[in-house]
Structures are given as C-alpha cells and as structure tokens.
Short mmCIF file of C-alpha atoms in Angstrom, two decimals:
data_model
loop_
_atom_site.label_atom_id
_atom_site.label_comp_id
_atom_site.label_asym_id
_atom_site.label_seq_id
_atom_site.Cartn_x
_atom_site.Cartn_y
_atom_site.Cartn_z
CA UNK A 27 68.96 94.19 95.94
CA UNK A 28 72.10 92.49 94.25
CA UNK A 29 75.27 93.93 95.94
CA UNK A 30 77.46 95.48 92.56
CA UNK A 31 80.93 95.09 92.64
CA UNK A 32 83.25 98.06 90.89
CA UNK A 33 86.66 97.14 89.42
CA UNK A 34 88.47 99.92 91.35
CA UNK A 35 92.05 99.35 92.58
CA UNK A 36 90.93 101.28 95.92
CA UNK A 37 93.96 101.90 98.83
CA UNK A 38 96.44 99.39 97.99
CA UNK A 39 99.66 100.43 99.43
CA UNK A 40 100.11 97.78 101.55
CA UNK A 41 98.31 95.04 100.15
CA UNK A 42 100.07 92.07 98.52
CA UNK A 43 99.04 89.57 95.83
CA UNK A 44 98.21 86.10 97.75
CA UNK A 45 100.99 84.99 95.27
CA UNK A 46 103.50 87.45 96.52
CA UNK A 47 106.29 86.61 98.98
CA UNK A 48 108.32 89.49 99.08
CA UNK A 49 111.78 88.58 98.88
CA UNK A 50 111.57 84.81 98.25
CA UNK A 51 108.16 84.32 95.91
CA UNK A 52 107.50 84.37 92.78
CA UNK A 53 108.42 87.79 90.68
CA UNK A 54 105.88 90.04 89.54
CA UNK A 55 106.58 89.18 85.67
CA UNK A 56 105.78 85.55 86.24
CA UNK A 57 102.72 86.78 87.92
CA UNK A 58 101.15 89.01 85.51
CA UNK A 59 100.06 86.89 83.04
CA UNK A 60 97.70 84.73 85.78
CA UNK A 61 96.21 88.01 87.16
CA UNK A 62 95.63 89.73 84.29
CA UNK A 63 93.67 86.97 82.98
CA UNK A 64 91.47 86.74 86.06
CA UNK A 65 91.34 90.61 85.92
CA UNK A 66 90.66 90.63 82.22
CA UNK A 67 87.64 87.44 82.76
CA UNK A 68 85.83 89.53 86.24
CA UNK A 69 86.39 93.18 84.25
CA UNK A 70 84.49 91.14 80.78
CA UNK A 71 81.96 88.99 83.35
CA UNK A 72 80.97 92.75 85.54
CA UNK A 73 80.52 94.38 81.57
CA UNK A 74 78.16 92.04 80.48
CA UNK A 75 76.01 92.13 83.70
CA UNK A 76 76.35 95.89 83.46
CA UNK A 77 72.70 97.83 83.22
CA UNK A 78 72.54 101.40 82.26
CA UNK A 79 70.72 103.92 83.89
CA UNK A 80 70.25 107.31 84.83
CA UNK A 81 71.75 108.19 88.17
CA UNK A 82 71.65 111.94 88.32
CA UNK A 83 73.80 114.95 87.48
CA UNK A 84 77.42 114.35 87.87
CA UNK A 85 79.46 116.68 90.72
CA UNK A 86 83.05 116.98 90.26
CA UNK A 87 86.06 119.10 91.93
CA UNK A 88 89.67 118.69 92.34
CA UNK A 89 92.63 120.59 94.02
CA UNK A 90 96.17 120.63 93.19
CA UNK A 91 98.42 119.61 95.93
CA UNK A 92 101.91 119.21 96.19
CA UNK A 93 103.04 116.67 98.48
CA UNK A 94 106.76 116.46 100.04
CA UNK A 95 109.45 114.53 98.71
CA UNK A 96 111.20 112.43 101.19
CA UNK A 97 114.53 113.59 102.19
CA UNK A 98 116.05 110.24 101.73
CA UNK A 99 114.87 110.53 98.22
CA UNK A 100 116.10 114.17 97.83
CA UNK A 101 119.28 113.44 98.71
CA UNK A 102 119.72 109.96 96.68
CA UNK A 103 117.80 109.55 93.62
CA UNK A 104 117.90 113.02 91.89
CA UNK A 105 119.80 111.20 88.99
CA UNK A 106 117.15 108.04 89.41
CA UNK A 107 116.86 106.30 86.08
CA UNK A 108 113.15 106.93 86.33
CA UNK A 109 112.26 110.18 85.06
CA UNK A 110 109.67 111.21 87.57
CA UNK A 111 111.39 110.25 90.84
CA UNK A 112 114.59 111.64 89.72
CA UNK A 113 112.48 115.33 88.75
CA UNK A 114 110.53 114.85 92.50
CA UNK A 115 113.90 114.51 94.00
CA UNK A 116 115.31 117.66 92.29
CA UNK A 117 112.38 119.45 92.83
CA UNK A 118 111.85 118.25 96.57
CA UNK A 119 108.25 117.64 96.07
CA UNK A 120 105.45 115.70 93.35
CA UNK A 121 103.15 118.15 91.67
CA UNK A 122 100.33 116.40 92.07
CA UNK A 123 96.03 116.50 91.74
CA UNK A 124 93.65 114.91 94.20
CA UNK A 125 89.99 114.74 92.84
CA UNK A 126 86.48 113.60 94.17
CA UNK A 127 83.60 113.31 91.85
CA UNK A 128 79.72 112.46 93.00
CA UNK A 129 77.12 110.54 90.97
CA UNK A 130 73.87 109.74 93.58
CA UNK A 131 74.92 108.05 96.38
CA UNK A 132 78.21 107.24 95.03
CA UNK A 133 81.18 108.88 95.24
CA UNK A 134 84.86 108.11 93.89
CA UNK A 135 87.77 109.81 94.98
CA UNK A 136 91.55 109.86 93.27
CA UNK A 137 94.44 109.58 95.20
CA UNK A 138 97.81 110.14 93.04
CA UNK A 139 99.76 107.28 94.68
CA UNK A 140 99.23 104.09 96.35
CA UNK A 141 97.65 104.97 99.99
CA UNK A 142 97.57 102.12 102.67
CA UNK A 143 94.02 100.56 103.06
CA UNK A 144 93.66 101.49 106.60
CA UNK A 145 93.69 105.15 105.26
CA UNK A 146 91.62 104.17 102.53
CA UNK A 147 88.94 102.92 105.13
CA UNK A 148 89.32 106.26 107.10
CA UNK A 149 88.19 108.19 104.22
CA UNK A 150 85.06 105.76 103.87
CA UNK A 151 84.04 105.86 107.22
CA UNK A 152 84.31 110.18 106.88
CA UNK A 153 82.72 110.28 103.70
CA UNK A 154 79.19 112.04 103.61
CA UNK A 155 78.34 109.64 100.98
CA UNK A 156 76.38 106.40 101.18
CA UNK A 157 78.91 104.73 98.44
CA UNK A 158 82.87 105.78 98.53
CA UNK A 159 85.05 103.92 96.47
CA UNK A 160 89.04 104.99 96.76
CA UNK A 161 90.40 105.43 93.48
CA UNK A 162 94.76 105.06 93.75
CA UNK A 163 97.24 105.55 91.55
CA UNK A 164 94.70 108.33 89.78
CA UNK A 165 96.05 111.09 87.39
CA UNK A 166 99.91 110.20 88.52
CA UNK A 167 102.22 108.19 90.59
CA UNK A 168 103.87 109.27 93.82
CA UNK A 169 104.56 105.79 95.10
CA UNK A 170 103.31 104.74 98.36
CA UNK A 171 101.73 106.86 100.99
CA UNK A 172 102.28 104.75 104.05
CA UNK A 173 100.95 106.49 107.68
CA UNK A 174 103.69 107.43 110.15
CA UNK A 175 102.95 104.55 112.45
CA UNK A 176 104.03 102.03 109.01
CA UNK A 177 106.79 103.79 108.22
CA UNK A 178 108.27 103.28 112.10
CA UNK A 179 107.61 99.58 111.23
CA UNK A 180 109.73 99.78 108.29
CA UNK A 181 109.24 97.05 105.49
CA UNK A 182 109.48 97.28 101.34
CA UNK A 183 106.34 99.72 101.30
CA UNK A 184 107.98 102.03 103.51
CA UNK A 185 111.88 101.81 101.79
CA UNK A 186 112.60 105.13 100.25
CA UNK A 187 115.11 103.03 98.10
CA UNK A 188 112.61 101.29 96.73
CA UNK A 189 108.55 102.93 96.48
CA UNK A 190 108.03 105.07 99.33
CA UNK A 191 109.08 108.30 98.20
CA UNK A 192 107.23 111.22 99.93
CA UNK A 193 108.02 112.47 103.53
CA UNK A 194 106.43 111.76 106.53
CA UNK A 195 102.78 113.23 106.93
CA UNK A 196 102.24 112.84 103.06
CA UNK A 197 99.66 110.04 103.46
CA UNK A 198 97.88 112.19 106.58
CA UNK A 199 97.50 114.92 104.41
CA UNK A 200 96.65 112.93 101.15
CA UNK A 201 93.74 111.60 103.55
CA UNK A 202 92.57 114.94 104.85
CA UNK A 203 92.73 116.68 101.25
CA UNK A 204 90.92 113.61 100.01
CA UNK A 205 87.81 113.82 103.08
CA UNK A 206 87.80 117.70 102.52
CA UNK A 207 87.08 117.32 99.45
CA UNK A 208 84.00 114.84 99.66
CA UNK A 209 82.97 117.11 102.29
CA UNK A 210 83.10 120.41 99.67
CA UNK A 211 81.09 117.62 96.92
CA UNK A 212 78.70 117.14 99.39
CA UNK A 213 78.05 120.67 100.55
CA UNK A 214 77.40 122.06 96.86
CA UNK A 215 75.61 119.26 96.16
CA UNK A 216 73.29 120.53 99.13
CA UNK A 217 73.41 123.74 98.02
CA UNK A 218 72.14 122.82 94.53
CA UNK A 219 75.72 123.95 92.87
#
C-alpha cells in the first residue's frame, strides 16, 4: 500500500529548521512566514487525499506527572516575565499530563514538552504498537527535555537560561512514563477493556 504521512510535530527537541543557524542565521520571525506556508500547502495537500474509515474502538489513558524544575531555573527565573516558567520556578516543578491513546495499529502518545528525537525513537522502538507517532509539546509546555548525555554537551537546547528548564532525569522519566503507558494501552486492549 501507499505509505501515509501524519502532520505530527513528533520529538523535536533538538532538531533545527534547515534555515536555522543558531546564533548567526536568520531569526525565527523572518522564518515563519516561509514555513508556515509550506506547512499550511502539505497540512491542505494530506486533507484532500484524506479517506475516512472505520479503524476500530478508540483506547485512551493518561497520568499526571510532575516533572522537576531545574535548579538553575529555581533559583533564577521565579520572577521570569513568562508566566509559566516563573510559577515552575516558584513551585520547583511543572504540573504536567502525559497521555497515550490507541486506534488499530496506531498509537499516538503526548509528551508535554519538546523531547529530543533520539528519545522519541526509543519510545518507537518499545512501543507494542505497529504505528507510534510521538506527539510533543501536547496539553502544555515544559521546554526541552534533553537526555543527560546532551545536557553534558551543553548547547542552546540544553541552556536553562534559555528553554531547558526541568532537571536532570526529566526526559528519562518523560520516556519511561510515556512507554509505560503504551504498554498499560496495550494490555487492556488485550484484555478487551
């Protein structure tokens, strides 16, 4: 059959635009206008070669999960002009809801943040599903969620000035939360529940 291609932002954290140079490119407002055409023109072209059918009862579940604040961030930005980093910071931690839902052999999962795409592939590959699509930046924002071995590397996605504002671990346990729960989908789905 035709391969189908969904418009999913997936695990992005470390994944630049080709027109991106950080530091000395182009800025993102000069880029949005290009890629939200050619996002806007694939999203209209994938709609109109869109076929309905029916693929089976849909299988949902979710867990709330509250993943740690950096301690750079604590200590910094609990007056940050952005609302929800500043409350984080106070708080020492994002309030936050992972999800997974099922439909046949595809299953989507929401991550609250922008995880790094080798993470994304981990939960793929440990997925009981034949389809797994990564879903970021789902039901909230808790910036980047870089592995431990990127944030020894340091770099913009790992700054906790700048996007990466949850401790150490947070992406690790983003990742197992996230597998766990395609693992519960799959087990009531099994079980006929």
């Amino acid at each position: 059959g035709t391969a189908r291609r969904i418009p999913l932002n997936g695990a992005l954290g470390d994944v630049d635009t080709p027109f991106d140079e950080p530091v000395h490119g182009r800025f993102a407002d000069e880029q949005l206008p290009y890629l939200g055409r050619v996002l806007s023109g694939a999203s209209l072209e994938l709609l109109g070669r869109a076929e309905a059918k029916d693929g089976g009862e849909l299988h949902v579940t979710s867990t709330p999960v509250d993943i740690a604040v950096d301690p750079a961030v604590t200590a910094h930005r609990g007056r940050d002009p952005l609302g929800w980093i500043a409350r984080a910071a106070q708080r020492g931690v994002f309030e936050a809801e992972i999800w997974a839902a099922q439909l046949g052999p595809l299953a989507l999962v929401g991550i609250p943040g922008e995880l790094a795409s080798g993470q994304g592939l981990d939960i793929k590959r440990a997925s009981p599903f034949e389809r797994t699509c990564v879903v970021g930046l789902s039901n909230g924002q808790v910036g980047y969620l870089m592995p431990r071995a990127s944030r020894k590397l340091g770099g913009y996605e790992t700054d906790t000035s700048q996007w990466a504002l949850t401790a150490p671990g947070s992406a690790e346990q983003v990742s197992d939360t996230a597998i766990r729960l395609l693992k519960t989908l799959a087990m009531c789905k099994n079980e006929g529940t």
